[in-house]
Amino acid sequence: MSDALQTHTPMAPTSELAEGERVIAHFTGDTATYWRAHAWMAAIAMALGMAILAALGNAHIWTGAIGGLAAIAVRAFYLASDEVKARWDLTNRRVLGPGTRSIPLEEIAVTRSLLGAVQVVTEGGDKHLLKYQADPAAVIAEIDRARGVATGPSS
């Protein structure tokens, strides 16, 4: 298959390291965090489905729970293999994401925890998610340490 027709995105960084650049840490999704997040999504989808059916006057509101659970279960099992394999590398100069994603450390404005993920926001407003991190605070501390930024309890 030619590169032009290939639709699969690599789940690890493919960017070349610059001269003098070295990888400090790797971050991948955590399986337990992935399944926990999907359990919460399923609970919310089930409640929402039931609430919508109740508001519409449907006598069989329990079907909303089954529909919500089924929708999230299909999503969870379909995406699990890729989402947990996604790898981000922290170097002494950049955060490298799956494929050719590259975030220079000096362009990072803020790192913060967002529902089991780490959000990296650049000075230009670009947002990147390191999803399903077992310990988002440790990932943030590692990135901020590489940036030369002190990490406090409010991060």
PDB file of N, CA, C and O in Angstrom, residues 85-115:
ATOM      1  N   LYS A  85      -2.366   2.160  23.479  1.00  0.00           N
ATOM      2  CA  LYS A  85      -1.033   2.054  22.873  1.00  0.00           C
ATOM      3  C   LYS A  85      -0.406   3.409  22.548  1.00  0.00           C
ATOM      4  O   LYS A  85       0.790   3.485  22.305  1.00  0.00           O
ATOM      5  N   ALA A  86      -1.209   4.465  22.509  1.00  0.00           N
ATOM      6  CA  ALA A  86      -0.678   5.782  22.139  1.00  0.00           C
ATOM      7  C   ALA A  86       0.467   6.164  23.075  1.00  0.00           C
ATOM      8  O   ALA A  86       0.329   6.107  24.293  1.00  0.00           O
ATOM      9  N   ARG A  87       1.598   6.521  22.498  1.00  0.00           N
ATOM     10  CA  ARG A  87       2.782   6.856  23.290  1.00  0.00           C
ATOM     11  C   ARG A  87       3.228   8.279  23.000  1.00  0.00           C
ATOM     12  O   ARG A  87       3.244   8.722  21.860  1.00  0.00           O
ATOM     13  N   TRP A  88       3.572   8.975  24.066  1.00  0.00           N
ATOM     14  CA  TRP A  88       4.141  10.316  23.981  1.00  0.00           C
ATOM     15  C   TRP A  88       5.530  10.251  24.577  1.00  0.00           C
ATOM     16  O   TRP A  88       5.742   9.597  25.606  1.00  0.00           O
ATOM     17  N   ASP A  89       6.493  10.898  23.942  1.00  0.00           N
ATOM     18  CA  ASP A  89       7.863  10.947  24.449  1.00  0.00           C
ATOM     19  C   ASP A  89       8.201  12.369  24.866  1.00  0.00           C
ATOM     20  O   ASP A  89       7.916  13.322  24.138  1.00  0.00           O
ATOM     21  N   LEU A  90       8.812  12.491  26.022  1.00  0.00           N
ATOM     22  CA  LEU A  90       9.311  13.777  26.494  1.00  0.00           C
ATOM     23  C   LEU A  90      10.811  13.795  26.260  1.00  0.00           C
ATOM     24  O   LEU A  90      11.521  12.892  26.700  1.00  0.00           O
ATOM     25  N   THR A  91      11.278  14.806  25.533  1.00  0.00           N
ATOM     26  CA  THR A  91      12.712  14.965  25.323  1.00  0.00           C
ATOM     27  C   THR A  91      13.173  16.206  26.079  1.00  0.00           C
ATOM     28  O   THR A  91      12.366  16.905  26.677  1.00  0.00           O
ATOM     29  N   ASN A  92      14.449  16.473  25.998  1.00  0.00           N
ATOM     30  CA  ASN A  92      14.969  17.680  26.639  1.00  0.00           C
ATOM     31  C   ASN A  92      14.606  18.947  25.853  1.00  0.00           C
ATOM     32  O   ASN A  92      14.883  20.047  26.311  1.00  0.00           O
ATOM     33  N   ARG A  93      13.910  18.793  24.705  1.00  0.00           N
ATOM     34  CA  ARG A  93      13.511  19.945  23.889  1.00  0.00           C
ATOM     35  C   ARG A  93      12.031  19.987  23.514  1.00  0.00           C
ATOM     36  O   ARG A  93      11.497  21.054  23.237  1.00  0.00           O
ATOM     37  N   ARG A  94      11.388  18.823  23.449  1.00  0.00           N
ATOM     38  CA  ARG A  94      10.017  18.758  22.938  1.00  0.00           C
ATOM     39  C   ARG A  94       9.212  17.658  23.633  1.00  0.00           C
ATOM     40  O   ARG A  94       9.773  16.775  24.261  1.00  0.00           O
ATOM     41  N   VAL A  95       7.905  17.745  23.433  1.00  0.00           N
ATOM     42  CA  VAL A  95       7.012  16.630  23.735  1.00  0.00           C
ATOM     43  C   VAL A  95       6.606  16.088  22.368  1.00  0.00           C
ATOM     44  O   VAL A  95       6.066  16.822  21.541  1.00  0.00           O
ATOM     45  N   LEU A  96       6.907  14.816  22.127  1.00  0.00           N
ATOM     46  CA  LEU A  96       6.613  14.189  20.837  1.00  0.00           C
ATOM     47  C   LEU A  96       5.423  13.262  20.993  1.00  0.00           C
ATOM     48  O   LEU A  96       5.425  12.382  21.864  1.00  0.00           O
ATOM     49  N   GLY A  97       4.415  13.463  20.160  1.00  0.00           N
ATOM     50  CA  GLY A  97       3.221  12.644  20.240  1.00  0.00           C
ATOM     51  C   GLY A  97       3.171  11.632  19.122  1.00  0.00           C
ATOM     52  O   GLY A  97       4.088  11.544  18.300  1.00  0.00           O
ATOM     53  N   PRO A  98       2.100  10.836  19.099  1.00  0.00           N
ATOM     54  CA  PRO A  98       1.940   9.852  18.033  1.00  0.00           C
ATOM     55  C   PRO A  98       2.094  10.492  16.657  1.00  0.00           C
ATOM     56  O   PRO A  98       1.662  11.614  16.433  1.00  0.00           O
ATOM     57  N   GLY A  99       2.718   9.750  15.761  1.00  0.00           N
ATOM     58  CA  GLY A  99       2.969  10.277  14.422  1.00  0.00           C
ATOM     59  C   GLY A  99       4.017  11.370  14.478  1.00  0.00           C
ATOM     60  O   GLY A  99       5.060  11.215  15.096  1.00  0.00           O
ATOM     61  N   THR A 100       3.722  12.488  13.857  1.00  0.00           N
ATOM     62  CA  THR A 100       4.698  13.582  13.782  1.00  0.00           C
ATOM     63  C   THR A 100       4.358  14.750  14.703  1.00  0.00           C
ATOM     64  O   THR A 100       4.894  15.840  14.537  1.00  0.00           O
ATOM     65  N   ARG A 101       3.472  14.535  15.664  1.00  0.00           N
ATOM     66  CA  ARG A 101       3.147  15.622  16.591  1.00  0.00           C
ATOM     67  C   ARG A 101       4.392  16.017  17.364  1.00  0.00           C
ATOM     68  O   ARG A 101       5.110  15.177  17.892  1.00  0.00           O
ATOM     69  N   SER A 102       4.618  17.309  17.444  1.00  0.00           N
ATOM     70  CA  SER A 102       5.809  17.819  18.113  1.00  0.00           C
ATOM     71  C   SER A 102       5.469  19.146  18.775  1.00  0.00           C
ATOM     72  O   SER A 102       4.977  20.065  18.119  1.00  0.00           O
ATOM     73  N   ILE A 103       5.733  19.225  20.085  1.00  0.00           N
ATOM     74  CA  ILE A 103       5.446  20.446  20.838  1.00  0.00           C
ATOM     75  C   ILE A 103       6.746  20.915  21.480  1.00  0.00           C
ATOM     76  O   ILE A 103       7.220  20.301  22.442  1.00  0.00           O
ATOM     77  N   PRO A 104       7.364  21.968  20.959  1.00  0.00           N
ATOM     78  CA  PRO A 104       8.577  22.485  21.596  1.00  0.00           C
ATOM     79  C   PRO A 104       8.288  22.921  23.035  1.00  0.00           C
ATOM     80  O   PRO A 104       7.245  23.549  23.300  1.00  0.00           O
ATOM     81  N   LEU A 105       9.172  22.584  23.957  1.00  0.00           N
ATOM     82  CA  LEU A 105       8.944  22.907  25.368  1.00  0.00           C
ATOM     83  C   LEU A 105       8.760  24.402  25.596  1.00  0.00           C
ATOM     84  O   LEU A 105       7.938  24.806  26.417  1.00  0.00           O
ATOM     85  N   GLU A 106       9.485  25.226  24.842  1.00  0.00           N
ATOM     86  CA  GLU A 106       9.386  26.678  25.051  1.00  0.00           C
ATOM     87  C   GLU A 106       8.056  27.249  24.565  1.00  0.00           C
ATOM     88  O   GLU A 106       7.704  28.373  24.894  1.00  0.00           O
ATOM     89  N   GLU A 107       7.279  26.466  23.799  1.00  0.00           N
ATOM     90  CA  GLU A 107       5.981  26.932  23.322  1.00  0.00           C
ATOM     91  C   GLU A 107       4.819  26.488  24.215  1.00  0.00           C
ATOM     92  O   GLU A 107       3.675  26.860  23.977  1.00  0.00           O
ATOM     93  N   ILE A 108       5.116  25.696  25.252  1.00  0.00           N
ATOM     94  CA  ILE A 108       4.053  25.229  26.144  1.00  0.00           C
ATOM     95  C   ILE A 108       3.693  26.338  27.120  1.00  0.00           C
ATOM     96  O   ILE A 108       4.539  26.853  27.841  1.00  0.00           O
ATOM     97  N   ALA A 109       2.406  26.703  27.126  1.00  0.00           N
ATOM     98  CA  ALA A 109       1.920  27.745  28.032  1.00  0.00           C
ATOM     99  C   ALA A 109       1.474  27.152  29.359  1.00  0.00           C
ATOM    100  O   ALA A 109       1.738  27.718  30.419  1.00  0.00           O
ATOM    101  N   VAL A 110       0.794  26.009  29.291  1.00  0.00           N
ATOM    102  CA  VAL A 110       0.267  25.403  30.518  1.00  0.00           C
ATOM    103  C   VAL A 110       0.102  23.900  30.329  1.00  0.00           C
ATOM    104  O   VAL A 110      -0.181  23.431  29.231  1.00  0.00           O
ATOM    105  N   THR A 111       0.294  23.170  31.425  1.00  0.00           N
ATOM    106  CA  THR A 111      -0.031  21.748  31.483  1.00  0.00           C
ATOM    107  C   THR A 111      -1.013  21.581  32.631  1.00  0.00           C
ATOM    108  O   THR A 111      -0.837  22.174  33.693  1.00  0.00           O
ATOM    109  N   ARG A 112      -2.059  20.798  32.392  1.00  0.00           N
ATOM    110  CA  ARG A 112      -3.050  20.611  33.460  1.00  0.00           C
ATOM    111  C   ARG A 112      -3.721  19.250  33.328  1.00  0.00           C
ATOM    112  O   ARG A 112      -3.754  18.653  32.257  1.00  0.00           O
ATOM    113  N   SER A 113      -4.266  18.815  34.457  1.00  0.00           N
ATOM    114  CA  SER A 113      -4.986  17.551  34.507  1.00  0.00           C
ATOM    115  C   SER A 113      -6.419  17.780  34.045  1.00  0.00           C
ATOM    116  O   SER A 113      -7.047  18.774  34.400  1.00  0.00           O
ATOM    117  N   LEU A 114      -6.924  16.843  33.248  1.00  0.00           N
ATOM    118  CA  LEU A 114      -8.274  16.966  32.719  1.00  0.00           C
ATOM    119  C   LEU A 114      -8.901  15.573  32.655  1.00  0.00           C
ATOM    120  O   LEU A 114      -8.688  14.832  31.697  1.00  0.00           O
ATOM    121  N   LEU A 115      -9.605  15.182  33.722  1.00  0.00           N
ATOM    122  CA  LEU A 115     -10.323  13.904  33.767  1.00  0.00           C
ATOM    123  C   LEU A 115      -9.456  12.700  33.393  1.00  0.00           C
ATOM    124  O   LEU A 115      -9.792  11.931  32.497  1.00  0.00           O
TER     125      LEU A 115
END
